[in-house]
XYZ file of C-alpha atoms in Angstrom:
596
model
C -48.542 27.293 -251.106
C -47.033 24.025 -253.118
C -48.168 21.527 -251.148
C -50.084 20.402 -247.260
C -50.639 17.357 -246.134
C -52.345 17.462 -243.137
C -52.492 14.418 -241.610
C -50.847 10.608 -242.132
C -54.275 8.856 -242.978
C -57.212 11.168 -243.228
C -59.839 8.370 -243.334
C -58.095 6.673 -239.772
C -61.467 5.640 -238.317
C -59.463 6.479 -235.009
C -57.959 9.725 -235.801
C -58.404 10.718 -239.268
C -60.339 12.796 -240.759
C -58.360 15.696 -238.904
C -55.923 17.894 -240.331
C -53.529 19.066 -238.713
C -51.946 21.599 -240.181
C -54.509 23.986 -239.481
C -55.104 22.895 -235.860
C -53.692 25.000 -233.252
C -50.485 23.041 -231.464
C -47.776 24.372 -229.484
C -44.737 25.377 -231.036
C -42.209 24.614 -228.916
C -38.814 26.750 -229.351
C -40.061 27.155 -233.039
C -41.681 30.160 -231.236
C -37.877 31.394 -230.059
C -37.945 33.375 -233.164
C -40.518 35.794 -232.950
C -39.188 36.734 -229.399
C -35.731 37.740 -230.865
C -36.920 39.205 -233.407
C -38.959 41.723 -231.193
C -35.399 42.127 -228.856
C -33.611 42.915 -232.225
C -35.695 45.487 -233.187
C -36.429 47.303 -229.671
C -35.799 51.110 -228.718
C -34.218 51.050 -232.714
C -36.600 54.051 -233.525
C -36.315 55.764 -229.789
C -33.500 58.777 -229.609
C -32.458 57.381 -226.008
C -30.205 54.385 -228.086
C -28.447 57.022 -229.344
C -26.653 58.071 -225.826
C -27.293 54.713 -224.360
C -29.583 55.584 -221.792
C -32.094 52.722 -223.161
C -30.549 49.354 -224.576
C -30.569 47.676 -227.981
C -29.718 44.434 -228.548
C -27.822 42.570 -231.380
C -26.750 38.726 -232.461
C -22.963 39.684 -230.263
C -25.258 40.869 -227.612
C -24.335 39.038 -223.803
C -26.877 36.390 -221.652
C -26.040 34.574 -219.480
C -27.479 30.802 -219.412
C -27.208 30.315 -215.496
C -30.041 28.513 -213.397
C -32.662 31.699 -212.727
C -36.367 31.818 -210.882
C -38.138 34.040 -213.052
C -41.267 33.680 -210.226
C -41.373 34.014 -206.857
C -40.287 31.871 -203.691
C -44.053 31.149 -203.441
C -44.610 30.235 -207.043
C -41.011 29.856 -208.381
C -40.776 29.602 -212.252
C -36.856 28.128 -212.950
C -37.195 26.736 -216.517
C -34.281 24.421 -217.601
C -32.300 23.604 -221.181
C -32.609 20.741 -223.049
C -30.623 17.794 -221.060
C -30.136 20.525 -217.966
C -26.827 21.543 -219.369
C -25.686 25.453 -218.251
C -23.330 27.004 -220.620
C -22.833 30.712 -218.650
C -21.709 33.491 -220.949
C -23.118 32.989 -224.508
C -24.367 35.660 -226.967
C -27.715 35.924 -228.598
C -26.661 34.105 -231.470
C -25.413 31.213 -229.555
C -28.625 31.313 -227.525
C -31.308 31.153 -230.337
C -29.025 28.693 -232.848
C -28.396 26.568 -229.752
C -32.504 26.997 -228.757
C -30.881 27.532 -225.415
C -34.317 27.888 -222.995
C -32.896 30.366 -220.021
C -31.405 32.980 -222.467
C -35.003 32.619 -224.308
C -36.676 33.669 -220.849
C -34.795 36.290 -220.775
C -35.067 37.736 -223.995
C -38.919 37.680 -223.563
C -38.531 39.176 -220.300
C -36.465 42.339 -222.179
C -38.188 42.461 -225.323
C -41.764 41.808 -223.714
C -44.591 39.419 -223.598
C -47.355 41.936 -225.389
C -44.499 43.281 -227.704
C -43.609 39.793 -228.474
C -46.940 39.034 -229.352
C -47.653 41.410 -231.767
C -44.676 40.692 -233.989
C -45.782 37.187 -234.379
C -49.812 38.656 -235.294
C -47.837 40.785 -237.707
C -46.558 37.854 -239.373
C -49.726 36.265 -239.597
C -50.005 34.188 -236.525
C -53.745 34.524 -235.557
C -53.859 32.377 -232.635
C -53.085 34.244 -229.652
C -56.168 35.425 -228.536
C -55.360 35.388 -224.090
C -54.197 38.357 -222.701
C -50.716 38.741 -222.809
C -50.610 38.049 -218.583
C -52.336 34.722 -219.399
C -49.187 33.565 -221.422
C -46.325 34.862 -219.251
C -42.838 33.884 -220.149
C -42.835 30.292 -220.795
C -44.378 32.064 -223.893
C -41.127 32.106 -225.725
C -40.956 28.376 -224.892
C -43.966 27.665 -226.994
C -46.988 27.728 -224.439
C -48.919 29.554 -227.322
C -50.815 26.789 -229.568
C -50.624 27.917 -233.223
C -51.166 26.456 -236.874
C -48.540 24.735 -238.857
C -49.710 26.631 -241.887
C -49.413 29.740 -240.399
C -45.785 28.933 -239.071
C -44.398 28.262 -242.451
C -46.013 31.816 -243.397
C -44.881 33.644 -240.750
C -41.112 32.283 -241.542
C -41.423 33.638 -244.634
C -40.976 36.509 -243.757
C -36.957 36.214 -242.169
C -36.270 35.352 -245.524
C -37.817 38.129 -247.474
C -36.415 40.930 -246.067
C -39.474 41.817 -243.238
C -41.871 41.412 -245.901
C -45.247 39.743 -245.156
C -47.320 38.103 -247.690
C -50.750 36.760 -247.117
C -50.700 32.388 -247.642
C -52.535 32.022 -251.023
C -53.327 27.554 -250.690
C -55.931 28.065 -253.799
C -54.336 30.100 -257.302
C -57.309 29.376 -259.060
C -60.346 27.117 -259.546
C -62.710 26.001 -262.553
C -65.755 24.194 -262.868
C -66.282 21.818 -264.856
C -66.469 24.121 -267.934
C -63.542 25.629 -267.652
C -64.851 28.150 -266.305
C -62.947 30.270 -263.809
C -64.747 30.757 -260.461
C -61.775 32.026 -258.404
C -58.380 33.530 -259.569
C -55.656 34.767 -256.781
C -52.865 34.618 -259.195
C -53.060 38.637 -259.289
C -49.627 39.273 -257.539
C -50.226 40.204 -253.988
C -49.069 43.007 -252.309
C -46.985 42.601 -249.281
C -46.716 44.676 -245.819
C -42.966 45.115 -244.128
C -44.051 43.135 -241.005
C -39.792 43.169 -239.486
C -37.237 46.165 -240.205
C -35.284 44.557 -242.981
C -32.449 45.041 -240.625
C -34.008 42.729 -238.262
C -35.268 40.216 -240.634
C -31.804 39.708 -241.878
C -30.082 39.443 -238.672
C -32.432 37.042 -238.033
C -31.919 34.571 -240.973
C -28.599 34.621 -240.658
C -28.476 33.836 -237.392
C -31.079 30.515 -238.529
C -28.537 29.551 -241.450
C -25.712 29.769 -238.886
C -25.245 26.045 -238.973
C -21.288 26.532 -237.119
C -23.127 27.902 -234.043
C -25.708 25.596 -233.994
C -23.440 22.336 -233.900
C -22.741 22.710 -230.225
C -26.615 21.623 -229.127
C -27.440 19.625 -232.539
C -24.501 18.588 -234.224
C -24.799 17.998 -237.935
C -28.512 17.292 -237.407
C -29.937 20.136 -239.322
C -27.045 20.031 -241.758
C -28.490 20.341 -245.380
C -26.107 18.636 -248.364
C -23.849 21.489 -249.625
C -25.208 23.939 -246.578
C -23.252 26.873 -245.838
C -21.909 27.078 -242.060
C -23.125 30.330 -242.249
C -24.707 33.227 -244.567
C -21.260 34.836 -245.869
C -19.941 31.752 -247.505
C -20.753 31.226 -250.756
C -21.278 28.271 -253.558
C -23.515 26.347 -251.135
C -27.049 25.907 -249.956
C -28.158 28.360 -247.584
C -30.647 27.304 -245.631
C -32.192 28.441 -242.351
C -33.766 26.611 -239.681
C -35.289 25.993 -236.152
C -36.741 22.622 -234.292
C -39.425 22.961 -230.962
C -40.099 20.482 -228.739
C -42.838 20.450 -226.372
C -42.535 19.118 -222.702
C -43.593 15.291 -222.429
C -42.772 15.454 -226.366
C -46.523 15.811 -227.247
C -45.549 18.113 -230.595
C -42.498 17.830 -232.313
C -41.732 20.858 -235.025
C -38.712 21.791 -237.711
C -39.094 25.113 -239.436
C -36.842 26.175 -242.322
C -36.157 28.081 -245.172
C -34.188 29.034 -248.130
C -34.293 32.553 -249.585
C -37.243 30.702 -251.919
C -38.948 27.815 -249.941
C -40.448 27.864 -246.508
C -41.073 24.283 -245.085
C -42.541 23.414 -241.840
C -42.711 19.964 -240.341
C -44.767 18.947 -237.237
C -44.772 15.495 -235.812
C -47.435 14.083 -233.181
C -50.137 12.140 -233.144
C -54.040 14.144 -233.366
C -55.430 12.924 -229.929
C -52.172 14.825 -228.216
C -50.877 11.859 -227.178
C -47.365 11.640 -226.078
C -44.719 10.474 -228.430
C -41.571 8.890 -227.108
C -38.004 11.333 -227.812
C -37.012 9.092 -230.474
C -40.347 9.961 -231.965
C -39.950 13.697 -231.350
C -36.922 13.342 -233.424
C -37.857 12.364 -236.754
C -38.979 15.945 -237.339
C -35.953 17.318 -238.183
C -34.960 14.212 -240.330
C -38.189 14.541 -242.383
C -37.740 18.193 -242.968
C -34.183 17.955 -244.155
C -34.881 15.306 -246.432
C -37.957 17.200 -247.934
C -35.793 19.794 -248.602
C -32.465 18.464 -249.858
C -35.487 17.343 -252.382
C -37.018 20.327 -253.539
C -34.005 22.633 -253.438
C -31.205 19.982 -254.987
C -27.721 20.053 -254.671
C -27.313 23.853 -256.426
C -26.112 26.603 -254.765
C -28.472 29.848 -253.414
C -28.288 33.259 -253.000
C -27.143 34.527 -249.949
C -30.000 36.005 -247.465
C -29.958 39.563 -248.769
C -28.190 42.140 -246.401
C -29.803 45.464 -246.171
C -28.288 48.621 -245.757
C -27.218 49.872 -242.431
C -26.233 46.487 -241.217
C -22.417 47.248 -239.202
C -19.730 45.418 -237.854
C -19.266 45.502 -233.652
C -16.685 44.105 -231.505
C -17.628 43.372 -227.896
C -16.313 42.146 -224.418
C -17.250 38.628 -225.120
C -18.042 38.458 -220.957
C -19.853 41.364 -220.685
C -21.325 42.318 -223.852
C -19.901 45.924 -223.424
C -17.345 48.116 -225.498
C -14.258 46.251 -225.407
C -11.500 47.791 -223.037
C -7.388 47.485 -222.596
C -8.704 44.741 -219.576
C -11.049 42.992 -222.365
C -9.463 39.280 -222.811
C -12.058 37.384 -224.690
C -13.805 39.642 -227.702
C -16.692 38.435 -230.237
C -17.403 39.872 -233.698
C -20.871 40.078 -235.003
C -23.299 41.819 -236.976
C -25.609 44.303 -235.411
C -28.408 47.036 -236.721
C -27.516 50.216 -237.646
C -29.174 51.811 -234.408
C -27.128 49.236 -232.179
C -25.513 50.897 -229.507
C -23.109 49.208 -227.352
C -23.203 49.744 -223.546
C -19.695 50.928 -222.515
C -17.780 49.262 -220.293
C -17.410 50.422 -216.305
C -13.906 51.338 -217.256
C -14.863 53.344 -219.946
C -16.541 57.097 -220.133
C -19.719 56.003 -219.002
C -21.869 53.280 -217.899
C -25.670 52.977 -216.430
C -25.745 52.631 -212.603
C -28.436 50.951 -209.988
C -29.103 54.284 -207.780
C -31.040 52.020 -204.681
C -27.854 49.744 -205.128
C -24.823 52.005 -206.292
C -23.356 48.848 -208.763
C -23.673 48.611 -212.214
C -27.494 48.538 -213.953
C -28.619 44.912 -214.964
C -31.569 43.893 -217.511
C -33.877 43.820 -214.437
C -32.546 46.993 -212.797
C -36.027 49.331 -213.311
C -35.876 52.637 -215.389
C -36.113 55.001 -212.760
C -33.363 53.553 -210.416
C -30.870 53.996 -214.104
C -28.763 56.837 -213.397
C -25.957 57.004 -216.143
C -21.993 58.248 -215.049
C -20.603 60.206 -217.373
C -17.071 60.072 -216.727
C -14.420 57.993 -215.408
C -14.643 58.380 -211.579
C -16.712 55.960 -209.659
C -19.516 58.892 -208.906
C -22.743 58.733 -210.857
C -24.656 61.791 -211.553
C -26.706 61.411 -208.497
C -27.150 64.631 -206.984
C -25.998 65.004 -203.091
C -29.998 66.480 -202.398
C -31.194 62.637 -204.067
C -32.452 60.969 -201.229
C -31.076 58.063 -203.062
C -27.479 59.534 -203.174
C -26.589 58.034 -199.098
C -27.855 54.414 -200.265
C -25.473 54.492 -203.274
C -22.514 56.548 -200.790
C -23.018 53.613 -198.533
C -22.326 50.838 -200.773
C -19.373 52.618 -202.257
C -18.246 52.654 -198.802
C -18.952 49.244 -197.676
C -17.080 47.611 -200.920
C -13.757 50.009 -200.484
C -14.561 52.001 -203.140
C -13.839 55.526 -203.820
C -16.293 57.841 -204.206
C -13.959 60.297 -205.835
C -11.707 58.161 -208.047
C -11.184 57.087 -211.449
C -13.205 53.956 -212.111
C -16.686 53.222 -212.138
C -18.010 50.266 -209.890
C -17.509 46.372 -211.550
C -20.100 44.645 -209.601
C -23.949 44.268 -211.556
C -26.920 45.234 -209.276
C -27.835 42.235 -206.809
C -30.138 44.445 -205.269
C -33.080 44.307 -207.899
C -34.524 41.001 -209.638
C -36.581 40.122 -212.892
C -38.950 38.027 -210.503
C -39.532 41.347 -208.073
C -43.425 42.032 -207.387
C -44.126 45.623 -208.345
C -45.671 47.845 -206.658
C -50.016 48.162 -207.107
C -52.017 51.283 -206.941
C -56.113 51.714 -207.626
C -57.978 54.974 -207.210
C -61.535 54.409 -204.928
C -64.715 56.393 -204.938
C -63.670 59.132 -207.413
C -67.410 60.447 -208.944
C -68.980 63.305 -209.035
C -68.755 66.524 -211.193
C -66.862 68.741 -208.645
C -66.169 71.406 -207.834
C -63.877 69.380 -204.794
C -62.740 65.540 -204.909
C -61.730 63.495 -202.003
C -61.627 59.687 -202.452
C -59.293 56.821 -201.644
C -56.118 55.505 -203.173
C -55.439 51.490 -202.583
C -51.637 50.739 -202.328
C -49.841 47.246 -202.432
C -46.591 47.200 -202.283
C -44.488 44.271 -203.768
C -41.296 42.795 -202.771
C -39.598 46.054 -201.866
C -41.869 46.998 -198.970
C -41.171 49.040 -195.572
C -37.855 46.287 -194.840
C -36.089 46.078 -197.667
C -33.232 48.205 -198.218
C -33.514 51.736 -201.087
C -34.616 54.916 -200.701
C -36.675 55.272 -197.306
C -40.396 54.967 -197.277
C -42.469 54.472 -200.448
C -44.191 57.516 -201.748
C -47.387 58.295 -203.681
C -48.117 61.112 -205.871
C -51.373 62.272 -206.728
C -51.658 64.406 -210.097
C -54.499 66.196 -211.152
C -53.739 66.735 -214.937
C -50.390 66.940 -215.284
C -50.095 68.937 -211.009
C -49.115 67.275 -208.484
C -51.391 67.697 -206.144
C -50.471 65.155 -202.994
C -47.488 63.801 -202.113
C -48.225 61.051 -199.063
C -44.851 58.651 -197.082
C -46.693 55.597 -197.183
C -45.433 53.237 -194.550
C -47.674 49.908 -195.867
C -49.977 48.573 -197.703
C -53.588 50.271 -197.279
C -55.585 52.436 -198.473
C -55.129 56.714 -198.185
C -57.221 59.252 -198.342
C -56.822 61.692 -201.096
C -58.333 65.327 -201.205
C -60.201 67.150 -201.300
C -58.916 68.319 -204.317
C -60.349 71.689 -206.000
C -60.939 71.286 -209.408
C -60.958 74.911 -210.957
C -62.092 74.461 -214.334
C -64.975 72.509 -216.085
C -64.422 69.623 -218.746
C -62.767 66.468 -218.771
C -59.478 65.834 -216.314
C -57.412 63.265 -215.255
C -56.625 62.287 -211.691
C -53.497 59.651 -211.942
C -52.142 58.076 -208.842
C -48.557 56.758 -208.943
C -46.930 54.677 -206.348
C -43.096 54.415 -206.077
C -41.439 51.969 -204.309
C -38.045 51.832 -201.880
C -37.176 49.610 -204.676
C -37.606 52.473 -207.387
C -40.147 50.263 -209.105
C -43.377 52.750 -210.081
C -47.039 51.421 -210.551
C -50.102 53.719 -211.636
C -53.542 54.061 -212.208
C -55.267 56.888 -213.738
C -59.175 57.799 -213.716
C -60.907 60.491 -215.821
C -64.016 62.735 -214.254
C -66.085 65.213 -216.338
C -66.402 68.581 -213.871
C -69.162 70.830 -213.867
C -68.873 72.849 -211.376
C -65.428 74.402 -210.446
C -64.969 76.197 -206.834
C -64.807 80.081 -206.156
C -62.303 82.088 -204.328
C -62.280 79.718 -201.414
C -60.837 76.324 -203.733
C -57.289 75.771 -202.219
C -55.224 77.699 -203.836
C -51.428 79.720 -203.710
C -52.248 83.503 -204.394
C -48.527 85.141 -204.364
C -45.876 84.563 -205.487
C -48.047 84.702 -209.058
C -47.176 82.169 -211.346
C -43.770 83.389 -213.892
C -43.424 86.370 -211.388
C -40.279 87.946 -211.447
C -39.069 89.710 -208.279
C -36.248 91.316 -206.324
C -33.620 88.915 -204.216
C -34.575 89.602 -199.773
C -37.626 88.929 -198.440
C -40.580 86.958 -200.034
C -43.830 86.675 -199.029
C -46.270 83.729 -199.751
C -50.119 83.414 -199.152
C -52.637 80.820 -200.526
C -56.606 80.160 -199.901
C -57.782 78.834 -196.994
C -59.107 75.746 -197.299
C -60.336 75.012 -194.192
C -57.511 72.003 -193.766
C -54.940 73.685 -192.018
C -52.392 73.774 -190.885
C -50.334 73.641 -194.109
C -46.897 73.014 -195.086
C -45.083 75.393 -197.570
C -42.581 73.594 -199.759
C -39.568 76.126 -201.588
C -36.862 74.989 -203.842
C -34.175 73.677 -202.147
C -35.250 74.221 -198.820
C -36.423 72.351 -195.862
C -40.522 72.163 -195.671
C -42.054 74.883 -192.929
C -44.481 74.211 -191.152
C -47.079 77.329 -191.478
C -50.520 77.963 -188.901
C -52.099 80.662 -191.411
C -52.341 81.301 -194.920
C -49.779 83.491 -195.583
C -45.513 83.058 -194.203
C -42.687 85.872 -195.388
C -39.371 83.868 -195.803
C -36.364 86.423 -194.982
C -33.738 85.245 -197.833
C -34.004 84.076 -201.261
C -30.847 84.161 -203.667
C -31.059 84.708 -207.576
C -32.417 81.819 -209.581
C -35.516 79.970 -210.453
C -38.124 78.590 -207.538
C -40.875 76.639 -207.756
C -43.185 76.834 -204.489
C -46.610 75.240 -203.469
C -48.538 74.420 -200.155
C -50.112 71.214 -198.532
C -52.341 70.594 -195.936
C -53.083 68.623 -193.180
C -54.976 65.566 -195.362
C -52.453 65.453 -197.775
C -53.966 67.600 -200.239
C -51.677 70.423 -202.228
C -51.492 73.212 -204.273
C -50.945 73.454 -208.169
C -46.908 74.553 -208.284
C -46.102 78.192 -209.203
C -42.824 78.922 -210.562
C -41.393 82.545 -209.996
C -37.760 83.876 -210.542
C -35.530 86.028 -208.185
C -33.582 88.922 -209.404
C -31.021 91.572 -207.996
């Protein structure tokens, strides 16, 4: 550290003898970064970027800056840019050099709030102590308070390559005999806090001063700056303001590939400042630093391997087509992955709404079309397969053609309330479990369009072992449930809604004593039986809970009185059978194989 002051007149008998530097303050869209640096880097290690079935996101990638409620009707949350101005289609790079607040939301909506968090702990911000619920999203707009002095180190580390370095303010110090009594001039060793793909996407998106002059003009314009980090002879320089509401803290981050500087401007009590206050920030900083770097040119931000070239549908942020009219260039990551367009080979469709997959469509109603016809891989058995037949239908679509849908998903939104599920009253140490399961269902309840009715799953271990239509909200019995061997075992409830929105809730009991012939059971077929195509019988335990309901592979539930039922006709190929009864309760599955 070179130098700190930490407040205008320390001994203010008002408000001195306070620095500021290391208070905590909010940020402001000096936090911006942290959040796109956590979208930049997300699903890059995960093997579904590689076939597109889970995004990645680069500088080119698409938002769209249009008015959005991020809460409910109830409690709406509709945050607003700078002077209210929309701008539609921009790309990430326009969004974060033009500290554009909607896009923002919306990165920390994809990249996530807890995610988000923990890349700015691992570059040294200690502050952020609340649970990440406590924050929400107006996190990315600087809702956080954190330390000046920590900001500048955190920055640091967009310029040197992901590395993180632990602030050293003190080198050494002697007494008054020159004797040394503390020495941290040992070089330090760092820890790679960003990919070094992501760090240098990242500053050059900071130093980008051509697509920052739209929202700020030459304002953070450094003497001999480069417009961006591929020119050369010049300054380069990177750099971000925050602002918070009612302009209590003013903030201007930036860096070189040598110097960090951060600026805040405020007064200590919190008091508001006036804008023409708030904007002296920048001013300061960019004279500090025309200052201490000269008027000599700097290396470039250094660009790691694996960084690529990508062109996109400058609309849609897709693989450009022959219908593409507008197309952006940018840099991406080496594990960026562009989603393909809906006229291409593939593209991710919304199976409750049959149009194309948005950011807030959820990851079980994805189903991904691999071809060039309108029809996604949904299966004609999906229950979900009529709801996406229907809206083909409705828009004058084939179902049979040669071009996937163009409209995005209207049916889901970021703001929708997810589904809720808690297990009750699960104790004891067997050998049989019956307790309740709570369900609250969010905004897709029993009249909103999807699927049919909701359904929860009950798993003991990894078996499903009930499988309840839940109409409503409420609570359902569960069980009872056999447990069959001693030890430790997990009971998970999951709750999916007409939306295809999941929520779960999982609860571990320690058995003790497991149940004897009579635990409810299927006895034959035997589990990996192989057996001759014609007739098959089935039996199971009795568990006193009849009647029961035997479920077969492709074929309709039948309704059984006894324990045992002989189906007359089963072709070649693998089945998978099991039995339920009466209170919901089921069998462990048993997978057998039919031969000639």
């Amino acid at each position: 550290m070179l130098a700190m002051i930490g407040s205008y007149d320390f001994n203010d008998p008002n408000f001195g003898n306070f620095n500021v530097a290391t208070a905590g303050r909010q940020p402001g869209s000096s936090f911006k970064p942290f959040v796109y640096a956590t979208l930049l880097g997300k699903n890059k290690d995960q093997a579904c970027a590689k076939d597109r079935t889970c995004p990645t996101y680069g500088p080119g990638t698409t938002l769209y800056d249009v008015p959005t409620n991020f809460g409910t009707d109830a409690n709406p949350y509709k945050p607003q840019n700078f002077g209210q101005k929309i701008n539609g289609v921009v790309t990430v790079r326009q969004a974060l050099a033009g500290s554009l607040n909607i896009p923002a939301v919306k990165a920390l909506y994809m990249a996530g709030v807890t995610a988000s968090i923990n890349t700015a702990k691992s570059l040294g911000i200690t502050t952020l102590t609340e649970a990440p619920s406590s924050y929400g999203l107006s996190l990315v707009l600087g809702t956080g308070n954190v330390k000046l002095i920590q900001m500048a180190n955190a920055y640091e580390s967009f310029a040197n390559g992901g590395q993180h370095y632990e602030q050293t303010p003190i080198l050494k110090i002697y007494d008054q005999k020159n004797k040394v009594l503390e020495d941290n001039t040992a070089a330090k060793k760092p820890k790679q806090a960003l990919d070094p793909q992501v760090a240098y996407l990242m500053a050059d998106i900071l130093s980008d001063n051509n697509a920052k002059r739209f929202a700020f003009g030459n304002d953070l314009d450094i003497r001999n700056g480069c417009g961006n980090n591929q020119q050369t002879g010049c300054i380069h320089v990177g750099s971000k303001t925050g602002t918070t509401e009612h302009y209590n803290d003013a903030w201007t981050m930036g860096f070189t590939p040598d110097l960090v500087a951060g600026v805040w401007v405020g007064n200590n009590n919190n008091a508001e400042m006036s804008s023409a206050a708030a904007d002296i920030a920048a001013p300061i900083w960019r004279t500090y630093m025309q200052s201490a770097i000269g008027k000599t040119s700097t290396d470039a931000f250094a660009k790691p391997d694996g960084i690529k070239i990508a062109t996109l549908d400058k609309q849609t942020g897709r693989s450009v087509t022959q219908a593409t009219i507008n197309k952006t260039v940018d840099q991406f990551a080496s594990w960026y992955m562009p989603m393909v367009s809906a006229t291409g080979r593939n593209a991710d469709i919304d199976k409750v709404s049959g149009k194309l997959a948005t950011d807030c469509t959820p990851p079980l109603a994805r189903q991904t079309a691999y071809s060039s016809a309108v029809v996604p891989e949904i299966p004609a058995s999906d229950p979900s397969y009529r709801n996406w037949l229907a809206g083909m239908q409705a828009r004058g679509l084939s179902t049979g053609g040669t071009v996937l849908p163009t409209e995005s998903d209207d049916v889901h939104a970021c703001s929708d309330v997810k589904p809720r599920v808690t297990i009750d009253g699960l104790s004891g140490g067997g050998p049989n479990y019956k307790f309740k399961v709570n369900v609250t269902l969010g905004t897709f309840g029993t009249d909103k369009p999807g699927i049919g009715s909701a359904q929860l799953q009950v798993y003991f271990d990894d078996q499903v072992v009930s499988t309840q239509t839940i109409p409503d909200s409420g609570s359902y019995t569960i069980g009872p449930i056999a447990a069959t061997s001693t030890g430790s075992h997990i009971f998970k409830a999951v709750i999916t809604d007409t939306g295809l929105y999941q929520g779960t809730d999982e609860q571990t009991v320690n058995v003790t004593t497991i149940g004897g012939a009579s635990s409810f059971k299927g006895l034959t077929p035997e589990d990996g039986q192989t057996l001759k195509s014609g007739a098959i019988s089935f039996s199971w335990f009795d568990n006193n809970n009849g009647p029961y309901t035997l479920h077969i592979d492709a074929i309709a539930p039948i309704p059984v009185t006894g324990t045992n039922k002989t189906w007359p006709v089963l072709t070649i190929g693998n089945y998978v059978w099991y039995v339920s009864d009466s209170s919901g309760a089921s069998t462990a599955p048993i997978s057998f194989f039919i031969k000639n």
